PDB file of C-alpha atoms in Angstrom:
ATOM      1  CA  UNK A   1       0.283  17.830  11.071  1.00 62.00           C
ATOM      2  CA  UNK A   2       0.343  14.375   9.977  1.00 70.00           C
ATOM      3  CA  UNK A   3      -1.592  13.308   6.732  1.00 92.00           C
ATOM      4  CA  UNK A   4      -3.317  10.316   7.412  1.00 96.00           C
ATOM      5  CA  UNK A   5      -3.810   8.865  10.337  1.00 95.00           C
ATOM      6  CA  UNK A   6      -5.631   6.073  12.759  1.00 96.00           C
ATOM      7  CA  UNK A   7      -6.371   5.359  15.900  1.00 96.00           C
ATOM      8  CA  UNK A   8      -5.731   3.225  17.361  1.00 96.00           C
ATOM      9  CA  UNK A   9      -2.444   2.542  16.692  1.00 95.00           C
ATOM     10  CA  UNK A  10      -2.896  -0.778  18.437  1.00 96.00           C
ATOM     11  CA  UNK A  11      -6.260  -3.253  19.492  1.00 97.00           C
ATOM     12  CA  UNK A  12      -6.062  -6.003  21.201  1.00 97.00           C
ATOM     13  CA  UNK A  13      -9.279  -8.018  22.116  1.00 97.00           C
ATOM     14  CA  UNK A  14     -11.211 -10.986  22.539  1.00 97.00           C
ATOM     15  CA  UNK A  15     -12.649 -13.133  20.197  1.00 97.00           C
ATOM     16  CA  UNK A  16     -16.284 -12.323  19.531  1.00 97.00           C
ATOM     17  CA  UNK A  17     -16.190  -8.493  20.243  1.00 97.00           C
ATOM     18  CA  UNK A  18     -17.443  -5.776  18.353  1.00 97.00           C
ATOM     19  CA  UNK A  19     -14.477  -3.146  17.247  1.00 97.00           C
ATOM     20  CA  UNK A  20     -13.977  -0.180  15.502  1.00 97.00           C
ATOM     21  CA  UNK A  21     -10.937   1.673  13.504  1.00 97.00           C
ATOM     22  CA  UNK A  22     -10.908   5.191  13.158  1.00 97.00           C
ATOM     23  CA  UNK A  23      -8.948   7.028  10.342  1.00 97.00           C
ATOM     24  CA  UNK A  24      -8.905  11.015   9.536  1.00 97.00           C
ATOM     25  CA  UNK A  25      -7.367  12.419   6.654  1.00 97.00           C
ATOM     26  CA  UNK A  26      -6.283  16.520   6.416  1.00 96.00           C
ATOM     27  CA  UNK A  27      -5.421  16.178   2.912  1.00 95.00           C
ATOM     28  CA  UNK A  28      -8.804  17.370   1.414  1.00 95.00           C
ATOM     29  CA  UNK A  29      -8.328  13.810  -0.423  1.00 95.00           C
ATOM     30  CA  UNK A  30     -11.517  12.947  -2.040  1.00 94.00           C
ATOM     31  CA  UNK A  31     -10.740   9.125  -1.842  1.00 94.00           C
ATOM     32  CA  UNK A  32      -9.963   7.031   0.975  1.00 95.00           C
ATOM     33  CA  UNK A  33      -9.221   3.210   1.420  1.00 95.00           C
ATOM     34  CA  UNK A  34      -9.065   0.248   3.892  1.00 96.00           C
ATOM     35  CA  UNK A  35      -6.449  -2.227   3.364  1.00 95.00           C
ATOM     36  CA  UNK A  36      -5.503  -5.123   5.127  1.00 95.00           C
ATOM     37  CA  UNK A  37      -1.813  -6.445   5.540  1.00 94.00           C
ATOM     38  CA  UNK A  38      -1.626  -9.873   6.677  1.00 91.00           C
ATOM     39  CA  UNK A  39       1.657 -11.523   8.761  1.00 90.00           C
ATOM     40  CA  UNK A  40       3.377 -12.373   5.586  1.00 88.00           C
ATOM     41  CA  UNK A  41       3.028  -8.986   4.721  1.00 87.00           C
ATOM     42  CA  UNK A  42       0.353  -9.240   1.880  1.00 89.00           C
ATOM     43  CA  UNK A  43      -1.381  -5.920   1.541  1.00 91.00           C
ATOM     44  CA  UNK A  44      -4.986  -6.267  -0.112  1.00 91.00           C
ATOM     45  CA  UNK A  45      -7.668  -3.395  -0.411  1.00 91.00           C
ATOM     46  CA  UNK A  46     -10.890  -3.970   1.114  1.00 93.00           C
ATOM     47  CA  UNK A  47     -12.937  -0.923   0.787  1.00 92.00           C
ATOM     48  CA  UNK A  48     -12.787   2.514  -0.795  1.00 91.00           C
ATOM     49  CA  UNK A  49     -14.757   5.402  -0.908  1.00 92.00           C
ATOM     50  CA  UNK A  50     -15.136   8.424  -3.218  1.00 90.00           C
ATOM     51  CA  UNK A  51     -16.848  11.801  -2.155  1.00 89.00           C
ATOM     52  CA  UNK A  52     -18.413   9.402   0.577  1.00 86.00           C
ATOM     53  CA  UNK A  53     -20.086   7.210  -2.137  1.00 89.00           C
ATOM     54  CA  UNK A  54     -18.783   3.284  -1.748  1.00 89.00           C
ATOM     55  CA  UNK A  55     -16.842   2.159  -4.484  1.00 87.00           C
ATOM     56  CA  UNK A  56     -14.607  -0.978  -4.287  1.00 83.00           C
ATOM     57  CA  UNK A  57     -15.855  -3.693  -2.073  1.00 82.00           C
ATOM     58  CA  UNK A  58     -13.803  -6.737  -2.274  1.00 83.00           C
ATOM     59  CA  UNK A  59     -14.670  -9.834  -1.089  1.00 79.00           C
ATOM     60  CA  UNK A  60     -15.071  -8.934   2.821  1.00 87.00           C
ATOM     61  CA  UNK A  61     -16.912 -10.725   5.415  1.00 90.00           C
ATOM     62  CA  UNK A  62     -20.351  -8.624   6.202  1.00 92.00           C
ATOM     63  CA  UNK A  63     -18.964  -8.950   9.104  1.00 95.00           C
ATOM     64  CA  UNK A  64     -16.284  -5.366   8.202  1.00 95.00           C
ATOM     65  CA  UNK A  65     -18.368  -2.317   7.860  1.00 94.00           C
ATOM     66  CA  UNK A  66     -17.144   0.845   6.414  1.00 94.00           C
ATOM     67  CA  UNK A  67     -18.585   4.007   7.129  1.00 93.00           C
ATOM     68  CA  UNK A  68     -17.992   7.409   5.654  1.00 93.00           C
ATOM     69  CA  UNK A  69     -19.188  10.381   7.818  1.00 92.00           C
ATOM     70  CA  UNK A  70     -17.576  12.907   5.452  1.00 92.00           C
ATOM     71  CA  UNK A  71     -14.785  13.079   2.934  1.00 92.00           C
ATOM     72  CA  UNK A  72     -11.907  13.558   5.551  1.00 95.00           C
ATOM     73  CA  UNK A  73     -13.184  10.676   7.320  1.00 96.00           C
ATOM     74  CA  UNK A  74     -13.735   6.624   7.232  1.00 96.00           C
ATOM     75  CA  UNK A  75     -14.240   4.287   9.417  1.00 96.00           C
ATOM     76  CA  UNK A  76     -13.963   0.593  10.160  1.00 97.00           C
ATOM     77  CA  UNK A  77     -16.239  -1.107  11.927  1.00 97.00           C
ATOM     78  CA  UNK A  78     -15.532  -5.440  12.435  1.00 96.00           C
ATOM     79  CA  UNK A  79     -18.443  -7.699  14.598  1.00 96.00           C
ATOM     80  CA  UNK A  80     -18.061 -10.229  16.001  1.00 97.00           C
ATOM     81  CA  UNK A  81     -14.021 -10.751  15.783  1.00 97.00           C
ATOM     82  CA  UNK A  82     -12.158 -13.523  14.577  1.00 96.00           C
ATOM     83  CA  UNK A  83      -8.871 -15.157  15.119  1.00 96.00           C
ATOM     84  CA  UNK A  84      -8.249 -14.459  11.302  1.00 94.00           C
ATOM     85  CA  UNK A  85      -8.960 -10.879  11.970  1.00 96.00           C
ATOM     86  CA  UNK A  86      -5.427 -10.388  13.436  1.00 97.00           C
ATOM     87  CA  UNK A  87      -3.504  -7.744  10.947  1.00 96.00           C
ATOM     88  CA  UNK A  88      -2.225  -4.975  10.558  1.00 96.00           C
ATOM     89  CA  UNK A  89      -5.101  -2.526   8.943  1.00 97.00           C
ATOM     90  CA  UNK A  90      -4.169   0.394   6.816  1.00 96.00           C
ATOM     91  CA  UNK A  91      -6.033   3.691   5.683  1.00 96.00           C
ATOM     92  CA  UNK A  92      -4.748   5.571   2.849  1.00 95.00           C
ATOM     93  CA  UNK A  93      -6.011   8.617   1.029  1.00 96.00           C
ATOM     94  CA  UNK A  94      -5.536   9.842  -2.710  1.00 94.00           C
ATOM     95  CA  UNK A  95      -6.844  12.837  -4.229  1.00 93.00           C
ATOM     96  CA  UNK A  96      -9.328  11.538  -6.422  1.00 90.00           C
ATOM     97  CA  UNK A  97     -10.383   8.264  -8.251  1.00 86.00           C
ATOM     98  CA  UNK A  98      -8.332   8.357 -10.757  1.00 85.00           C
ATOM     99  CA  UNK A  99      -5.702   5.488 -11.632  1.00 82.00           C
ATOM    100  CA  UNK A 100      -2.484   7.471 -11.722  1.00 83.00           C
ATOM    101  CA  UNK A 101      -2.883   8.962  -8.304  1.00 87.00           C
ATOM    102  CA  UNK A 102      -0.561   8.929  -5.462  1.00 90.00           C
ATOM    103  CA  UNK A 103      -2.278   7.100  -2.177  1.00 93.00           C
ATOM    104  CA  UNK A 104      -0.860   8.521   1.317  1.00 94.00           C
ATOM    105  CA  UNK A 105      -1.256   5.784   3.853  1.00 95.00           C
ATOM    106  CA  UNK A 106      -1.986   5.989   7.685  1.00 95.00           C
ATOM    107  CA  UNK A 107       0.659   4.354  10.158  1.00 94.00           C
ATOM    108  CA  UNK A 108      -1.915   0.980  10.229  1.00 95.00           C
ATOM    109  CA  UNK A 109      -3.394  -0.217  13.377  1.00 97.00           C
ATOM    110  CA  UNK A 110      -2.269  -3.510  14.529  1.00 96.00           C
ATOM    111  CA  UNK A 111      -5.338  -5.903  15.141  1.00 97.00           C
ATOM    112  CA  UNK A 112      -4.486  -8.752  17.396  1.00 97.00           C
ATOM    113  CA  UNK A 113      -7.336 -11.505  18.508  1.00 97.00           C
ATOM    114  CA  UNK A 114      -7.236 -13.574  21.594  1.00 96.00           C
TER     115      UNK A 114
ATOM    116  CA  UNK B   1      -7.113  -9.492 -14.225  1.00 73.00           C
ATOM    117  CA  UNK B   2      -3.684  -7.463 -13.066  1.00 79.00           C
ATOM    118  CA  UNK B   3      -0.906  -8.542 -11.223  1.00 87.00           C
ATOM    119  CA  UNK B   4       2.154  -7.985  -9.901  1.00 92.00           C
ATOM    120  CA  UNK B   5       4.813 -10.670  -9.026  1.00 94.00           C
ATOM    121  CA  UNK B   6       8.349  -9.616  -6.650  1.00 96.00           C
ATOM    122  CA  UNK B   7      10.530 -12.463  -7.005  1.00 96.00           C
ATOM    123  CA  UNK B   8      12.797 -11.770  -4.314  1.00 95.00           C
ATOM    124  CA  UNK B   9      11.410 -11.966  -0.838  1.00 95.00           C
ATOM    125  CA  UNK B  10      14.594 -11.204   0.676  1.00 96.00           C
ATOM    126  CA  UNK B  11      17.769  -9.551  -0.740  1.00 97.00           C
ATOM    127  CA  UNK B  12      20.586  -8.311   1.671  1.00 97.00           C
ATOM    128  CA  UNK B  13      22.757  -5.882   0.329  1.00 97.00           C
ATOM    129  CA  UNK B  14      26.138  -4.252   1.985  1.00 97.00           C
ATOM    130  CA  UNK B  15      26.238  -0.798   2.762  1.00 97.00           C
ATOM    131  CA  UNK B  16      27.284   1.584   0.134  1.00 97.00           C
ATOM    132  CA  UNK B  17      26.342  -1.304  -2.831  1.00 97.00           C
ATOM    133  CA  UNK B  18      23.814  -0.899  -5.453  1.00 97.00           C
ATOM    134  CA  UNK B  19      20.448  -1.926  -5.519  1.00 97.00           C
ATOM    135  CA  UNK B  20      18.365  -3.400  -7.623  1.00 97.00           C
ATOM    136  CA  UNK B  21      14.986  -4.854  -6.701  1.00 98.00           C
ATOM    137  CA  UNK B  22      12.955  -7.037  -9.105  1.00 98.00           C
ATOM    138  CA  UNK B  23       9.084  -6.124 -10.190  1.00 97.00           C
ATOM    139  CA  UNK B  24       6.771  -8.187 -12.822  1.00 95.00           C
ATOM    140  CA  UNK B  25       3.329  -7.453 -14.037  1.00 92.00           C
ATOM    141  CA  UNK B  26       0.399  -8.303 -15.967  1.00 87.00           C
ATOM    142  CA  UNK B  27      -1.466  -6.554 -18.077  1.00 74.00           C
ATOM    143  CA  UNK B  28      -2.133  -6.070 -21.583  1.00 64.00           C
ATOM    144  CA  UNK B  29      -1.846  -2.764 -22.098  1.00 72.00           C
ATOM    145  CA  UNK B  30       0.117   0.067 -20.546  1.00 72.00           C
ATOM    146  CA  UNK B  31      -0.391  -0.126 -16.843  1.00 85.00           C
ATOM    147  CA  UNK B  32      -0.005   2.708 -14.279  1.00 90.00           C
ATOM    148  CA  UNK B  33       3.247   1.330 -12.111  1.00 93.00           C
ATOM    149  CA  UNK B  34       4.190   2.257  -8.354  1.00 95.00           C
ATOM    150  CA  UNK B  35       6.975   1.727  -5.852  1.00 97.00           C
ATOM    151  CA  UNK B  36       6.410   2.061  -2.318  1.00 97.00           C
ATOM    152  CA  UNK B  37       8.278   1.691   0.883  1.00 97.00           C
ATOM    153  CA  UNK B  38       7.441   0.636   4.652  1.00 94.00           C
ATOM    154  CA  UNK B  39       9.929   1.125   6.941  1.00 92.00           C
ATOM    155  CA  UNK B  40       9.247  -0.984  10.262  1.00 88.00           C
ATOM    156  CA  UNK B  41       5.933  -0.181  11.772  1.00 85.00           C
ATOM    157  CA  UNK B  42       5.212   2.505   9.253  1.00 88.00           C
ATOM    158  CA  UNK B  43       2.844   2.835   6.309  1.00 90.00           C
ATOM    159  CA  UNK B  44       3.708   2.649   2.792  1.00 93.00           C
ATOM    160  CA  UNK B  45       5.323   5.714   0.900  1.00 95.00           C
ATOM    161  CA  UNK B  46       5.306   6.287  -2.631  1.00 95.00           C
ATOM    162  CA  UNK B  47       9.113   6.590  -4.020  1.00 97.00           C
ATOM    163  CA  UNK B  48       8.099   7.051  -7.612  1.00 96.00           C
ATOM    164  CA  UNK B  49       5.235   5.990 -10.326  1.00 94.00           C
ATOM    165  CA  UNK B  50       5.353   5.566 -14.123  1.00 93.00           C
ATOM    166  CA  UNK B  51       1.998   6.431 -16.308  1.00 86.00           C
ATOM    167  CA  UNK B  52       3.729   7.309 -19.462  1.00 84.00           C
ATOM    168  CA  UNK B  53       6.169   9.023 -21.210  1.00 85.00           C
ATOM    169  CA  UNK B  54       9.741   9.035 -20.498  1.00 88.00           C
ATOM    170  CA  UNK B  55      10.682   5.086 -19.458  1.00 91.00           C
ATOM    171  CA  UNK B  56      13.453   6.040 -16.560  1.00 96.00           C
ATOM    172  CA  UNK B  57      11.921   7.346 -13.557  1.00 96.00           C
ATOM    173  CA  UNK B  58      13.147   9.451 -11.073  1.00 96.00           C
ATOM    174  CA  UNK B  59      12.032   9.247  -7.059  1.00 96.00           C
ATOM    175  CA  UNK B  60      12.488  10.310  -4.102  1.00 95.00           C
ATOM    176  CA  UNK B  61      15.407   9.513  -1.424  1.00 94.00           C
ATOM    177  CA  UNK B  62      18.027   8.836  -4.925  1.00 96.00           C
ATOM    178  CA  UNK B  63      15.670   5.420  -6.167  1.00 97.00           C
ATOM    179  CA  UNK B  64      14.833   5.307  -9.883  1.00 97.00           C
ATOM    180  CA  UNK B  65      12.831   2.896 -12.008  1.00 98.00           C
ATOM    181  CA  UNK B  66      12.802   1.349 -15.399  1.00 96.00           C
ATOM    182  CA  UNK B  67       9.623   0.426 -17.355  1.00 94.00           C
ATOM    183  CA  UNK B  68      10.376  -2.388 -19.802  1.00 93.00           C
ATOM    184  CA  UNK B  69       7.352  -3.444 -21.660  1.00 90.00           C
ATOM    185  CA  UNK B  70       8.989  -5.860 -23.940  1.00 90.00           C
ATOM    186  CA  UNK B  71      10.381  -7.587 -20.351  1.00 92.00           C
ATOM    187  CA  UNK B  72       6.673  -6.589 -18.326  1.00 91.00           C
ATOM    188  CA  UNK B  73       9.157  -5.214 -15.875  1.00 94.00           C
ATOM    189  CA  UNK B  74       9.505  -2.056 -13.655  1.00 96.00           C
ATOM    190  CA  UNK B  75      12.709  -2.982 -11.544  1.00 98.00           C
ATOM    191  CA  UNK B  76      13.801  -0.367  -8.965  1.00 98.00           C
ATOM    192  CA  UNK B  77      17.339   0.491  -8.433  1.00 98.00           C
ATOM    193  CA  UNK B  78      19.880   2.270  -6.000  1.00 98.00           C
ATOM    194  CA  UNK B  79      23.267   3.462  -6.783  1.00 97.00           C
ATOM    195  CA  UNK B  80      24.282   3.346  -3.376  1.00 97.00           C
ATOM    196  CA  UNK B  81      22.568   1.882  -0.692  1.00 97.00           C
ATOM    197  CA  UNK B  82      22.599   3.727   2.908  1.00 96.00           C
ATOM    198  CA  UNK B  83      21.622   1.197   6.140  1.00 95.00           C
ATOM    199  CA  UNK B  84      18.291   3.671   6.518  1.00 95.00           C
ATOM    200  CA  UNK B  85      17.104   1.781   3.194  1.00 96.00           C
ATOM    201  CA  UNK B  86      16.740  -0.930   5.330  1.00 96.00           C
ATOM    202  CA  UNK B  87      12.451  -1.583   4.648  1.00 96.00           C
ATOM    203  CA  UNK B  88      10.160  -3.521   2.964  1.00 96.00           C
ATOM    204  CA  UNK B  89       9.359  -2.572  -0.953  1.00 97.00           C
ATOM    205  CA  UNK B  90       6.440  -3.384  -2.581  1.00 97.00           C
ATOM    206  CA  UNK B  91       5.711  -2.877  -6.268  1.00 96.00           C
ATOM    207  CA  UNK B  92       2.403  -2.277  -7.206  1.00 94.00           C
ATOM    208  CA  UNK B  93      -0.037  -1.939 -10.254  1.00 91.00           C
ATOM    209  CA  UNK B  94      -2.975   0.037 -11.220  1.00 87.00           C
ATOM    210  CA  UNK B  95      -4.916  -1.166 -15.108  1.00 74.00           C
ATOM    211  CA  UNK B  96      -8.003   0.424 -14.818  1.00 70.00           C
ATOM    212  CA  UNK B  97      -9.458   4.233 -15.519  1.00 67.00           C
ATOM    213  CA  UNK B  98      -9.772   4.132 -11.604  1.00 72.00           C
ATOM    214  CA  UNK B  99      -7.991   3.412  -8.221  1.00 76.00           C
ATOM    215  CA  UNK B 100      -7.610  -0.324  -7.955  1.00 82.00           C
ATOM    216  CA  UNK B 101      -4.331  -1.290  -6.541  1.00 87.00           C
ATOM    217  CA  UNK B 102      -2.905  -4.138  -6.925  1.00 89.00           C
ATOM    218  CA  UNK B 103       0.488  -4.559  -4.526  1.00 93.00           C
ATOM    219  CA  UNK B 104       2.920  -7.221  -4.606  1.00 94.00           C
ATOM    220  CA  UNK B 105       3.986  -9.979  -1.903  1.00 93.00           C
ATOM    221  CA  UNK B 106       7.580  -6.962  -1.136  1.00 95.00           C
ATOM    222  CA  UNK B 107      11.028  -7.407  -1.171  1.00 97.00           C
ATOM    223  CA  UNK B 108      12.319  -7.057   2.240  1.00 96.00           C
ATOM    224  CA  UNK B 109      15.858  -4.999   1.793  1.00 97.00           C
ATOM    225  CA  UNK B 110      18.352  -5.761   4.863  1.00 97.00           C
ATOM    226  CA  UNK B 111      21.500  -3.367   4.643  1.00 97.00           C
ATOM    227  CA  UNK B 112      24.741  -5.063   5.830  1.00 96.00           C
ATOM    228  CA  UNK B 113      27.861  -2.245   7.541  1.00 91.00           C
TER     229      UNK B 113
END
């Protein structure tokens, strides 16, 4: 019964393809987030989503493409792949919007680009 | 703009010791404060959060936190440090009325026998 979670766990691919990142939550979490941690650990958010309505997009290549089918669900979707690309990604969940909330995270999915 | 600064990058601590891991922010007002954990190939975990009210706050796993706003600080500490603390431990901040995290650069946490 886990809480968050991705698949898949890891991608490995060339530079130039087309990928995509799953990530499902079963909290009935309105919220959800992409984050990106890079090899010196850094975690920064990239996207997150609110009752399927974008609402933080940092500064992210057009390249990265969210995509919200419903609330329990969000997707990552990254063209034409980079060396740069290579971290690991992270989905996380909260209940709602608000500041004070608790975010559950996904076990990441470990990008690596050839 | 928030932030959150971790001085130590790496502290290594013996079994058993205490623990006390270093967190800086800024903000003008009162932020919304968060320490989290990743264990090796894991995602983060919350251990505890401070939004208001009493200044010492209790977590999970025995960790507690201090909110200082004359020092901008929300160090974490450990009485007694078992060799499953072993992780990474990021501090983090939220300002805003809505979910913008900002995380520091972690403390790794090695645990010595």
């Amino acid at each position: 019964d886990t809480a968050v979670s991705q698949t898949p766990k890891y991608l490995v691919t060339q530079m130039g393809n087309d990928k995509s990142i799953k990530c499902e939550q079963n909290l009935g979490h309105d919220t959800m987030y992409w984050y990106k941690q890079d090899s010196k650990k850094f975690l920064k958010i990239m996207f997150s989503y609110n009752n399927k309505e974008l609402i933080i997009n940092e500064t992210v290549p057009n390249r990265f493409s969210p995509k919200s089918p419903d609330k329990a669900h969000l997707n990552l979707h990254i063209n034409s792949l980079e060396l740069g690309d290579s971290a690991v990604y992270f989905c996380a969940s909260s209940q709602d919007n608000r500041a004070l909330e608790t975010q559950y995270f996904g076990p990441g999915t470990r990008l690596l680009v050839l | 703009a928030q932030s959150v600064t971790q001085p130590d990058i790496h502290i290594t601590v013996s079994e058993g010791a205490s623990l006390e891991l270093r967190c800086n922010y800024s903000y003008g007002a009162t932020p919304y404060l968060f320490w989290y954990v990743q264990s090796p190939g894991q995602g983060l975990q919350l251990l505890l959060k401070y939004f208001s009210g009493d200044t010492l706050v209790q977590g999970i796993k025995g960790f507690e936190a201090e909110f200082k706003r004359s020092q901008s600080s929300f160090n974490l500490r450990k009485p007694s440090v078992h060799w499953s603390d072993a992780a990474e431990y990021f501090c983090a901040v939220n300002s805003g009325g809505y979910q913008k995290v900002t995380f520091g650069t972690g403390t790794k946490l090695q645990v010595i026998p």
